Short mmCIF file of C-alpha atoms and ligand atoms in Angstrom, two decimals:
data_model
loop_
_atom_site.label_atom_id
_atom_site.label_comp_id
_atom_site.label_asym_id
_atom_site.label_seq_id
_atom_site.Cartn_x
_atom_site.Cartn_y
_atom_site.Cartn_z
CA UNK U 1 11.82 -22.40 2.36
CA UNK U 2 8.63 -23.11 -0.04
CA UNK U 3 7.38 -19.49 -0.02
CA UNK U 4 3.41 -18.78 -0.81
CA UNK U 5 2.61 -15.08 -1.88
CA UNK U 6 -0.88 -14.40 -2.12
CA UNK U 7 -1.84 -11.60 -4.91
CA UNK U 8 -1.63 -11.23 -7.93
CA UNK U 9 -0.68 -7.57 -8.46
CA UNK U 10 2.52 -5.19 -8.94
CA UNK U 11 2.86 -5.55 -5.18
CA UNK U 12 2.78 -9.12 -5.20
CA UNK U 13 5.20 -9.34 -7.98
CA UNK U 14 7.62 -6.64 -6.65
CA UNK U 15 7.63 -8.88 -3.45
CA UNK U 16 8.33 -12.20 -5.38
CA UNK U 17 11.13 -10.53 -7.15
CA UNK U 18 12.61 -9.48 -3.73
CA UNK U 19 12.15 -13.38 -2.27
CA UNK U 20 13.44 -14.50 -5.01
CA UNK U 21 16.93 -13.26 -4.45
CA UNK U 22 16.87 -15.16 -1.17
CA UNK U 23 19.36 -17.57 -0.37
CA UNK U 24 16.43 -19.60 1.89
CA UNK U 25 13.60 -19.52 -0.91
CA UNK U 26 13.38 -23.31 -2.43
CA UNK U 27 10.01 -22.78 -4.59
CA UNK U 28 8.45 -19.68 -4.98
CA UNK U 29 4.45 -19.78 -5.19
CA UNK U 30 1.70 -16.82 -6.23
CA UNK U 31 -1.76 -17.05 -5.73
CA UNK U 32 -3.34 -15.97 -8.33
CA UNK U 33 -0.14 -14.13 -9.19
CA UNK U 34 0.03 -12.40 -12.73
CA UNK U 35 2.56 -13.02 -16.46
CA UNK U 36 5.15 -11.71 -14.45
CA UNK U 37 5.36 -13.93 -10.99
CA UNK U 38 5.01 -17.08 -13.60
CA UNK U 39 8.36 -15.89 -14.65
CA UNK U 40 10.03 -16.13 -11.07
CA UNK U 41 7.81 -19.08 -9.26
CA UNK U 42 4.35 -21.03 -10.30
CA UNK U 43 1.20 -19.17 -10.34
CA UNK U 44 -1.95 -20.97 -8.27
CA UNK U 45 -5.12 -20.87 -9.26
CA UNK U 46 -6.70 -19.63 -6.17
CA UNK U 47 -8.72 -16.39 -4.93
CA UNK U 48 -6.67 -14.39 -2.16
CA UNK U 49 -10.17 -14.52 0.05
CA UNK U 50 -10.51 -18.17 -0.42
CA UNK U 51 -8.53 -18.91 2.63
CA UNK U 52 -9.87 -22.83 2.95
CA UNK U 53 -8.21 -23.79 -0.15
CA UNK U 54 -5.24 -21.42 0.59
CA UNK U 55 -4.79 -23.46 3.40
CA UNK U 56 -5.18 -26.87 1.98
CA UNK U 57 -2.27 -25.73 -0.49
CA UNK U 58 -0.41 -24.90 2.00
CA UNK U 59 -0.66 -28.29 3.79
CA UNK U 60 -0.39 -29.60 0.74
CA UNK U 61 3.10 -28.06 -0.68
CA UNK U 62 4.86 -27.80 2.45
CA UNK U 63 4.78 -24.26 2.57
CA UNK U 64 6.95 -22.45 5.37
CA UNK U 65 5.99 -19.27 4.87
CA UNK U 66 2.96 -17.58 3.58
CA UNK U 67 2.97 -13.56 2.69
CA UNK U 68 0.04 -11.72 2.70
CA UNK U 69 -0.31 -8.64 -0.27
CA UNK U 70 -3.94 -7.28 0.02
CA UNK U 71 -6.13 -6.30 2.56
CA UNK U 72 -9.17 -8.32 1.86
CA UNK U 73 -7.61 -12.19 3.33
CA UNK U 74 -6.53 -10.24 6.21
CA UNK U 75 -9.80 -8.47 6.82
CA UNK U 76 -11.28 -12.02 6.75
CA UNK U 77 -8.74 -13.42 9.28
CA UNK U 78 -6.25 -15.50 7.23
CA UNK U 79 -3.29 -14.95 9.71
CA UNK U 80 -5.97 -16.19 12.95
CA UNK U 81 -6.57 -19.48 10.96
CA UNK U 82 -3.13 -20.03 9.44
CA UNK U 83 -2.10 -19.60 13.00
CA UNK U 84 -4.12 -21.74 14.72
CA UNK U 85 -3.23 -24.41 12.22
CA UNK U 86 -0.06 -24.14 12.76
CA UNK U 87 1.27 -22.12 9.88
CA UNK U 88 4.11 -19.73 9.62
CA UNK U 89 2.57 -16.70 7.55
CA UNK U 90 3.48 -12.66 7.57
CA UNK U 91 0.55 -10.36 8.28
CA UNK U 92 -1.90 -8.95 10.96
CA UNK U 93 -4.52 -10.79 12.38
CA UNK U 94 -7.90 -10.01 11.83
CA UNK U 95 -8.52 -7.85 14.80
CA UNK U 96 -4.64 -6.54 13.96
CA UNK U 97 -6.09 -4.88 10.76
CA UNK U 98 -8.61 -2.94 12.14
CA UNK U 99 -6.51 -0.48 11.90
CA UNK U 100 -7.37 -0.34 8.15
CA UNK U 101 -10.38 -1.71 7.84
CA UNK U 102 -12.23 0.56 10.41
CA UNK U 103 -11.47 4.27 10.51
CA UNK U 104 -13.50 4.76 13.68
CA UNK U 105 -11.08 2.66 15.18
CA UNK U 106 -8.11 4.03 13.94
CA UNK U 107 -9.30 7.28 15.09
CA UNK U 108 -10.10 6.34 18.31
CA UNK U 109 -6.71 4.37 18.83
CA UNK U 110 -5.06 7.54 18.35
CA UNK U 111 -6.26 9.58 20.13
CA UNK U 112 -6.21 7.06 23.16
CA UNK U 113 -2.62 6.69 22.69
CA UNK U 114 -2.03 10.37 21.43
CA UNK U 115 -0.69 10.16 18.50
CA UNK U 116 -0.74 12.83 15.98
CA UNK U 117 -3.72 12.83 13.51
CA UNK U 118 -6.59 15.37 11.94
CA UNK U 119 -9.18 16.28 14.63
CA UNK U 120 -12.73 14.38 14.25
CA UNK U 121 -15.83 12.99 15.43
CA UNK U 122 -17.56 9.79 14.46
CA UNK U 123 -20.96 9.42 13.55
CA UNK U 124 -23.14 5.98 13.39
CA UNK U 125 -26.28 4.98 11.87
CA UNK U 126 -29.16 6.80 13.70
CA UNK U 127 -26.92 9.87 14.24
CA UNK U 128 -28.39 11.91 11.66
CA UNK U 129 -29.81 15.13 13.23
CA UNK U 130 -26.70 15.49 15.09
CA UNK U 131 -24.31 15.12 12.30
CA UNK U 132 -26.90 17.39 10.03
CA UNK U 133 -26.22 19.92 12.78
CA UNK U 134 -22.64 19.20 13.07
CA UNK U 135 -21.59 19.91 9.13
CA UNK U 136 -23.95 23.02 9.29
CA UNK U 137 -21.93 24.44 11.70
CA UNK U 138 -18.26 23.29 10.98
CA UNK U 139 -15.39 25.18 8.87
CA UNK U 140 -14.60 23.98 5.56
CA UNK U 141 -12.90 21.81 3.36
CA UNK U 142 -13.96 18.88 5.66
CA UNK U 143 -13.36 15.46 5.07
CA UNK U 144 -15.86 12.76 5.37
CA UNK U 145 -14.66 9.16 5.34
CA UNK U 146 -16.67 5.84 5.27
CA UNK U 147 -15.63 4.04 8.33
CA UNK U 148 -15.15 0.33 6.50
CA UNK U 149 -13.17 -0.63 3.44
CA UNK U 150 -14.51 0.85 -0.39
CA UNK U 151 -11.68 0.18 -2.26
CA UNK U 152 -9.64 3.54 -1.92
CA UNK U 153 -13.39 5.35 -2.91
CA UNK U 154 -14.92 6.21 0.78
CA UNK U 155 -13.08 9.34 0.81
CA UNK U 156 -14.96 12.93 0.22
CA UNK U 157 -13.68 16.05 0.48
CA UNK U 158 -16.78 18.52 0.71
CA UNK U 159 -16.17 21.81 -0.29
CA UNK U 160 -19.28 23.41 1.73
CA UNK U 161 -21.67 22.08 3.99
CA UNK U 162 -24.77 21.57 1.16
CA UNK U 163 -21.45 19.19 -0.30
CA UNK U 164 -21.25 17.44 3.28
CA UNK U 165 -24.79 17.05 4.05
CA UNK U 166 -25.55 15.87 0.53
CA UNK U 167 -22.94 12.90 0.76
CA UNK U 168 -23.07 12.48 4.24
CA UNK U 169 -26.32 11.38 4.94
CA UNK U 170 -26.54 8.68 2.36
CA UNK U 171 -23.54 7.12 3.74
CA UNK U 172 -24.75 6.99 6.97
CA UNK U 173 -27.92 5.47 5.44
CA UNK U 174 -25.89 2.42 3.71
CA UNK U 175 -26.85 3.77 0.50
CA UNK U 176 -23.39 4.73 -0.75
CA UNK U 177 -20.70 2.47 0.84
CA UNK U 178 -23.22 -0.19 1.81
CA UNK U 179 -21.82 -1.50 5.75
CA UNK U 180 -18.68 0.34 5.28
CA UNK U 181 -19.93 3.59 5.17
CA UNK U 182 -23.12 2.91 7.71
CA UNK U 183 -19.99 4.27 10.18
CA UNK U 184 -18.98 7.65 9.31
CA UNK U 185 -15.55 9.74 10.55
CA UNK U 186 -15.59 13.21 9.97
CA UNK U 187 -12.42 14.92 9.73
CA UNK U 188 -10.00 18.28 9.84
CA UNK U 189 -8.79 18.90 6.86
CA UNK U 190 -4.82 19.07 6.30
CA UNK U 191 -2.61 20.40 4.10
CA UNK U 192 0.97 19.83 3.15
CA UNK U 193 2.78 17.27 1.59
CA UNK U 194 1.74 13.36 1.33
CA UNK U 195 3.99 10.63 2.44
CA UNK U 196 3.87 6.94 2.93
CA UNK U 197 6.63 5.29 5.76
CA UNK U 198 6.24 1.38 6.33
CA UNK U 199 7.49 -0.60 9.42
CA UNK U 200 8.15 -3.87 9.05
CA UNK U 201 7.26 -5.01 12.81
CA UNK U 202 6.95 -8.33 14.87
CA UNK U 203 4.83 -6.40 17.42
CA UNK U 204 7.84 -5.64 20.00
CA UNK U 205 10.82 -3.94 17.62
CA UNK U 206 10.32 -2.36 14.10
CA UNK U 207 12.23 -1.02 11.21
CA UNK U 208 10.89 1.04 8.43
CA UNK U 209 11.65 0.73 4.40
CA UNK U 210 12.56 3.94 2.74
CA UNK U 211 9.95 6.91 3.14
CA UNK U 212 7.91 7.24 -0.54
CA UNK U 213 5.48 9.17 -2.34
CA UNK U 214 2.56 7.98 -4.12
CA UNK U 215 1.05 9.57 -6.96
CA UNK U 216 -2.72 8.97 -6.20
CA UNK U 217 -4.72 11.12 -8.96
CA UNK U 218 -4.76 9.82 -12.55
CA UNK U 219 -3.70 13.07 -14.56
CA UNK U 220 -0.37 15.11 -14.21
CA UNK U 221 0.28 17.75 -11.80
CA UNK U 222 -2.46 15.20 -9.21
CA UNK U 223 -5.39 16.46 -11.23
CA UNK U 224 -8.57 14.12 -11.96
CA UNK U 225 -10.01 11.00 -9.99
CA UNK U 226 -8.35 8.83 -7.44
CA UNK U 227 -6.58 5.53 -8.75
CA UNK U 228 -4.93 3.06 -6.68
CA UNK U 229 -1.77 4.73 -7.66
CA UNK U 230 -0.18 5.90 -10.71
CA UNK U 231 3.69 5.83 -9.83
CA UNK U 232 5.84 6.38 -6.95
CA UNK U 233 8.75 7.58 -5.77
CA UNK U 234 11.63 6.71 -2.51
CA UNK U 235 13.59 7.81 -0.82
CA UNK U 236 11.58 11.21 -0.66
CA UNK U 237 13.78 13.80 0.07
CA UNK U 238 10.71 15.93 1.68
CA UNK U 239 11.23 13.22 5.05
CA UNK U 240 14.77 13.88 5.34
CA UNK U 241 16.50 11.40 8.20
CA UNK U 242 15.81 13.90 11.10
CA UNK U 243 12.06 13.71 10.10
CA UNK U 244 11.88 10.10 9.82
CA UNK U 245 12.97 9.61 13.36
CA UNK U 246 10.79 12.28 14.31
CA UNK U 247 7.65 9.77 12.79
CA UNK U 248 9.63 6.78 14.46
CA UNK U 249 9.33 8.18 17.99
CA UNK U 250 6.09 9.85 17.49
CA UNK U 251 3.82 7.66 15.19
CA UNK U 252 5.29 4.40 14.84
CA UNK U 253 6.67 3.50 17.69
CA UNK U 254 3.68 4.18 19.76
CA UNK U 255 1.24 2.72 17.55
CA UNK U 256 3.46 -0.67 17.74
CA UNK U 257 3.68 0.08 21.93
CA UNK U 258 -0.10 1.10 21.91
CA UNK U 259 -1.39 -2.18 19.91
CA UNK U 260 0.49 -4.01 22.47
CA UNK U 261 -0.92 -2.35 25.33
CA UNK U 262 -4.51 -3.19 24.32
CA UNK U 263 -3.94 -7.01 24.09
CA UNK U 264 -4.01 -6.64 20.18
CA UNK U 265 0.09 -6.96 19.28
CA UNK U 266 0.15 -5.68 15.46
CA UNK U 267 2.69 -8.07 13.10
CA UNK U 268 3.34 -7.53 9.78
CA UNK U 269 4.02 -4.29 7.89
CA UNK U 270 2.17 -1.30 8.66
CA UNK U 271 1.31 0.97 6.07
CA UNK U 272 1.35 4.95 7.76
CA UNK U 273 0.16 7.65 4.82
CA UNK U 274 1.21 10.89 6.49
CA UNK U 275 0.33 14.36 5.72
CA UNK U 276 3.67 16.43 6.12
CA UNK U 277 1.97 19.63 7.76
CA UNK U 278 3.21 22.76 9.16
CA UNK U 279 3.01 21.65 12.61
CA UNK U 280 4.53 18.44 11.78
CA UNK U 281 3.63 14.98 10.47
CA UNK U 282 0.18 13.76 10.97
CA UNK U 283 -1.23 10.09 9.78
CA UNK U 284 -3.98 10.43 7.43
CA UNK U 285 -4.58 6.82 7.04
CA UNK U 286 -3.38 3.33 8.06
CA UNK U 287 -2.86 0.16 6.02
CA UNK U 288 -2.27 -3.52 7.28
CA UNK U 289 -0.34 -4.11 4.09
CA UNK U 290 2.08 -3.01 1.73
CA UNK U 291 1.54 0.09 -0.84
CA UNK U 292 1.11 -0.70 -4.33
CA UNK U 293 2.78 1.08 -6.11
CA UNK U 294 5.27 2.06 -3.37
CA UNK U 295 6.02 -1.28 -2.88
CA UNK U 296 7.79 -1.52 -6.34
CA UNK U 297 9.54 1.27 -5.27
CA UNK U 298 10.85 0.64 -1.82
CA UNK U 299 11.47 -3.19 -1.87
CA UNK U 300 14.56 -2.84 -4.02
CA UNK U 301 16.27 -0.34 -2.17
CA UNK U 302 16.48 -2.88 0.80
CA UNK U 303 19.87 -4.59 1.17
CA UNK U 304 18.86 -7.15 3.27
CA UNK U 305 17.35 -10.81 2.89
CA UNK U 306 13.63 -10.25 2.49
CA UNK U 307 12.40 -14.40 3.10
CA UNK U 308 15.34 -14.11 6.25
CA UNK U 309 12.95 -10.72 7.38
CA UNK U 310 10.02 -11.60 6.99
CA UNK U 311 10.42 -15.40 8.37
CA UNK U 312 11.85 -13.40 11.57
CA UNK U 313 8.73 -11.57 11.33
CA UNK U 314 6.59 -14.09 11.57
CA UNK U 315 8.50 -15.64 14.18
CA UNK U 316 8.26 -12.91 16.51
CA UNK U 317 12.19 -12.70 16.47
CA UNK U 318 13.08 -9.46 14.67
CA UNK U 319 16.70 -8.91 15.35
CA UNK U 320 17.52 -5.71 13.67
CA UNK U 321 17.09 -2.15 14.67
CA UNK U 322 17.51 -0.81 11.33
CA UNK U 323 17.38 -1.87 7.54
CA UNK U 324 20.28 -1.71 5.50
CA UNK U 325 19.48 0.30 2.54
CA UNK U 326 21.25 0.79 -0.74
CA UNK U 327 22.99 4.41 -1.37
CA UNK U 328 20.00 4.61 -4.19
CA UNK U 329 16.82 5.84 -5.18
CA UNK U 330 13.96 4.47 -6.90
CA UNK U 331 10.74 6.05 -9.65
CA UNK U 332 8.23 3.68 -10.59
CA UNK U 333 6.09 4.87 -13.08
CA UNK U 334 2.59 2.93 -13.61
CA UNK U 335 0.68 1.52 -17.34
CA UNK U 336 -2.42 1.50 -17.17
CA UNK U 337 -5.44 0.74 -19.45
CA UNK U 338 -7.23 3.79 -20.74
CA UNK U 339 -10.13 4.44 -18.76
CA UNK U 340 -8.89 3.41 -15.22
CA UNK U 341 -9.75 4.07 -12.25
CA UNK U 342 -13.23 3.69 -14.44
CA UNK U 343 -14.33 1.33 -17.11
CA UNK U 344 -11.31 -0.34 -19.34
CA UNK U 345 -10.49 -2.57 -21.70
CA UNK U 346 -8.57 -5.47 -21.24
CA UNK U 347 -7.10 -8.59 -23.35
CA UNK U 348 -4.63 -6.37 -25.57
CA UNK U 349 -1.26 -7.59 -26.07
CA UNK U 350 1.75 -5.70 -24.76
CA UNK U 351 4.72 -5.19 -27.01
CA UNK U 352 8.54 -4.19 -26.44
CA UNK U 353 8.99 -6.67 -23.14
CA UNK U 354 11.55 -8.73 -24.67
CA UNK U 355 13.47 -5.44 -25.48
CA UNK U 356 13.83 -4.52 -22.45
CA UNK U 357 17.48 -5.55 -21.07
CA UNK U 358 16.52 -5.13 -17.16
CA UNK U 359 19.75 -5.60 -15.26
CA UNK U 360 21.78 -3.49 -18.27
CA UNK U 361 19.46 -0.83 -18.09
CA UNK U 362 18.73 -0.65 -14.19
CA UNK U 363 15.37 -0.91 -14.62
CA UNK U 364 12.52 -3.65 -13.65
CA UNK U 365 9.45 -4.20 -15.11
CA UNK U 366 6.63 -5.30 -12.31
CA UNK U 367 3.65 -7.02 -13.65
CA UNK U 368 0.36 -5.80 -12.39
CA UNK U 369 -3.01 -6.69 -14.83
CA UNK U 370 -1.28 -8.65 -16.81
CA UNK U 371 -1.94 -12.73 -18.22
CA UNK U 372 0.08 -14.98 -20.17
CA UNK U 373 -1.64 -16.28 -23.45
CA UNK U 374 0.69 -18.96 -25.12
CA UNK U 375 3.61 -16.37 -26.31
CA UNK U 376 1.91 -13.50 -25.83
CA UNK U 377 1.37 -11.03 -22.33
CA UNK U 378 -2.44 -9.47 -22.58
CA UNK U 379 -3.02 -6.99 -20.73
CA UNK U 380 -5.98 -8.28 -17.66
CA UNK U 381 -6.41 -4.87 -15.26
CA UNK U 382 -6.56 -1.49 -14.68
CA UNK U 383 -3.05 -0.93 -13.69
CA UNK U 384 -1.35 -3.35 -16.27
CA UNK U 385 2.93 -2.49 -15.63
CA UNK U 386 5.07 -0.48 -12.80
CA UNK U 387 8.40 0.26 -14.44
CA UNK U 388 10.52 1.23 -11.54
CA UNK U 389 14.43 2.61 -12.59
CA UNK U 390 17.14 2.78 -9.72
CA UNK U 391 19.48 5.94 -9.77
CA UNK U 392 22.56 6.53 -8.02
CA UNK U 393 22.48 8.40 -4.41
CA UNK U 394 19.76 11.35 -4.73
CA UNK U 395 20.02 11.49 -8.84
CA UNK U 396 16.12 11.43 -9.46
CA UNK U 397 16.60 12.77 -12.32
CA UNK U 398 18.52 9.97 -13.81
CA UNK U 399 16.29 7.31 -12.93
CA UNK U 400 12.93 9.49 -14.24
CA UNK U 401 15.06 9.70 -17.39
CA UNK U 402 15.65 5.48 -16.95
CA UNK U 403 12.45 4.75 -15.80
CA UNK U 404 10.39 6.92 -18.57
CA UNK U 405 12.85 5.53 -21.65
CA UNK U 406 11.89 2.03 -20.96
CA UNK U 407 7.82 3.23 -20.22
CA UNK U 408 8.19 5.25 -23.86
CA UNK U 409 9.67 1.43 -25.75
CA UNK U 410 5.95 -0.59 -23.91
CA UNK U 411 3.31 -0.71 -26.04
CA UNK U 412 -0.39 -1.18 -25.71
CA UNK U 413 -3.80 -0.71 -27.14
CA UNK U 414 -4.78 1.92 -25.23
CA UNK U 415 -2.01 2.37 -22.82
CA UNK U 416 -1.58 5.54 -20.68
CA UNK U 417 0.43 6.68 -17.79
CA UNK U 418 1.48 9.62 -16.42
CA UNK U 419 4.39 11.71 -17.80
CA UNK U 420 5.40 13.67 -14.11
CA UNK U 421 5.87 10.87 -11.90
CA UNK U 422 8.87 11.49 -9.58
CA UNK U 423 9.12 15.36 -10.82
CA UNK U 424 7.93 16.19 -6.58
CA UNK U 425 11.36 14.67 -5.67
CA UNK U 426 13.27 17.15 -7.96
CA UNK U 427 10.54 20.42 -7.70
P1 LIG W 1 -7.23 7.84 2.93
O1 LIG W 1 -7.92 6.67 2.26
O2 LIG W 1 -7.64 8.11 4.31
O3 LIG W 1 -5.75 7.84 2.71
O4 LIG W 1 -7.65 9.09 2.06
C1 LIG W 1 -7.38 9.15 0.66
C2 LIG W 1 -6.80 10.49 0.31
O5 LIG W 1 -7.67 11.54 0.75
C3 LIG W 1 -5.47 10.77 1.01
O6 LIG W 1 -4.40 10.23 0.33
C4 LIG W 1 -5.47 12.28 1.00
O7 LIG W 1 -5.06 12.77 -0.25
C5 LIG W 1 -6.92 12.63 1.20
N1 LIG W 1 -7.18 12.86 2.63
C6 LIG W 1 -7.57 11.95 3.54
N2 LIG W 1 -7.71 12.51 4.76
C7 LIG W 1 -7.42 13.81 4.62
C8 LIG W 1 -7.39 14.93 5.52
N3 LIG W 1 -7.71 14.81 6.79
N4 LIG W 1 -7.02 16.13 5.01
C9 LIG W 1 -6.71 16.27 3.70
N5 LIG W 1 -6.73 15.26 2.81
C10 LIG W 1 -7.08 14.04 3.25
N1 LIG W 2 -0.78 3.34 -3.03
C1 LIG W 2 -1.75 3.44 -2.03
C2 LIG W 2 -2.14 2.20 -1.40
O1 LIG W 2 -1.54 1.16 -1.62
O2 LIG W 2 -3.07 2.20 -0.62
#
């Protein structure tokens, strides 16, 4: 198969490195892909939300499968057209991803189909006085969330309700999130422990990859602002296989049944971010698309065909009931540029690559901001490398040893990363 990934992050290189290992993948494409996919396939010049073009490639270069990495191209309906066009391609459809890209509907869809999630209400534009009234009067921490995608920033945890109505109202006003905020949820707060599971689903049958752990703050010991991501961590041994079924029977599998049920059939991989609380899991949040960086960390456990999967996918013809995984585990620890998830440099070349000996020293070097500039890789984004190392069996150590020794040999201007990425799987 001619295989089209669109992205051009460590997801999107994680998941050409996967393909790539396919027995069915002929030529391997990334749009706009990063210094790393041009090692495995041929980077296209083309914007993931430019889906005209997208699809005029794809007409173009026989493409028989097209995999979808980020949200946006979904959110703008690139599976509806590629489907009505006639074009094999593994995602959601527009209405599909709503489960992402509106809260409010999220919410709602759970608690139609009762599935476990924080308590909430949602508030629209308008709605003022009664949400005014509402935070005066609730318990806190409280959690306010802008109902529409902001980039991983629509997310406030107020402290007090002068916090909550401070933040609150300009959201509702458009003033902070623009559209995406205009819709607000308001939400219990949880505690416990933060987990990621994704099912791989053709709408009917599902299996999941290994459960991970994200490590979403940018300094140690999750202190400082939100990032995308700054490592990540699977199979976490906090969703031991008992628990895992547990969020099979209770989450997944009726969100799959549910989507179903309301004439929307969800396809694709569905991204579940859990809170692990004392009276059991509870989904904090919902992606149409794969994790990044968990994605560098759970697509190489899979011992399975990924093109073979995800063609079945698409097909609506998944066959298997579960994933065969490899007895391992996984760290992936992320470079980024100093001053991420704020303002950064870019353009600085990366040293030590070439001294990296991946398949001796079981470790694999994902591309994220990166660009190739005749012999030299410059760095081009916030998150610039994932280093993931595999360990034997449940030896986290050994691969946070692995993983760290390669991180400690990369060298940047300015390059920073975390130094306790995987310790939550030891701790
Ligand atoms: P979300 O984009 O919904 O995943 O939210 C981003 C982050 O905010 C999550 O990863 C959690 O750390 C935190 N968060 C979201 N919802 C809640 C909640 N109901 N209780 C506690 N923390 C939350
Ligand atoms: N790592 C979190 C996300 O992909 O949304």
């Amino acid at each position: 198969m001619n295989i089209l990934v669109i992205g051009g992050g460590g997801r999107e290189h994680a998941i050409c490195w996967k393909l790539k290992h396919s027995k069915l993948t002929t030529t391997l494409y990334c749009a706009p892909g990063n210094a790393g996919t041009s090692l495995l396939g041929e980077n296209v010049a083309i914007k993931p939300t430019d889906i005209d073009r997208l699809l005029e490639f794809v007409q173009s270069n026989d493409i028989d499968l097209t995999v979808v990495g980020p949200e946006a191209p979904l959110a703008a309906g690139i599976v509806d057209r590629f489907r009505e066009a006639g074009h094999r391609v593994f995602g959601p459809t527009r209405a599909a991803a709503q489960l992402e890209t509106s809260k409010a509907f999220a919410k709602e869809f759970m608690k139609r189909h009762r599935i476990p999630t924080a308590g909430y209400e949602v508030f629209h534009k308008g709605d003022e006085d009664r949400l005014r009234e509402y935070l005066r009067s609730a318990s806190y921490p409280l959690v306010l969330k802008a109902d529409g995608l902001a980039a991983g920033k629509g997310v406030i945890i107020a402290e007090s309700a002068n916090e909550a109505v401070t933040n609150a109202i300009p959201m509702l006003a458009g003033d902070s999130f623009g559209d995406a905020g205009s819709t607000l949820v308001v939400e219990e707060f949880l505690t416990g422990i933060e987990a990621s599971v994704f099912a791989l689903t053709d709408g009917n049958r599902f299996v999941t990859l290994a459960p991970a752990q994200d490590h979403k703050r940018i300094l140690d010991h999750d202190l400082g602002k939100n990032t995308g991501g700054m490592g990540a961590f699977a199979p976490t041994p906090h969703m031991p296989t008992e628990l895992l079924a547990d969020v099979k029977i209770r989450i997944i599998k009726p969100v799959i049944d549910g989507m179903r049920a309301d004439g929307i059939p969800y396809s694709g991989v569905l991204y579940v971010g859990l809170m692990l609380t004392e009276d059991g899991p509870k989904v904090l949040e919902f992606n149409c698309r794969f994790g990044d960086p968990e994605t560098q960390a759970v697509l190489p456990l899979i011992d399975y065909d990924l093109a073979e999967l995800l063609r079945d996918i698409s097909d609506s013809k998944l066959s298997l009931n579960r994933l065969p995984q490899h007895d391992a585990n996984a760290v992936c620890v992320v470079i980024a540029s100093s001053g991420y998830p704020d303002a950064y440099e870019t353009g600085k070349v990366i040293y030590g690559l070439d001294g990296i000996d991946e398949s001796k020293e079981g470790v694999l070097v994902f591309h994220a901001g990166t660009k190739q500039d005749g012999n030299d890789v410059l760095t081009a984004g916030g998150r610039v490398l994932g280093v993931t190392a595999l360990g034997e069996d449940k030896d986290f150590a050994a691969s946070i040893r692995l993983a760290y020794n390669a991180v400690n040999r990369i060298r940047f201007d300015g390059a920073y990363y975390r130094t306790d990425i995987g310790r939550k799987a030891i701790d």
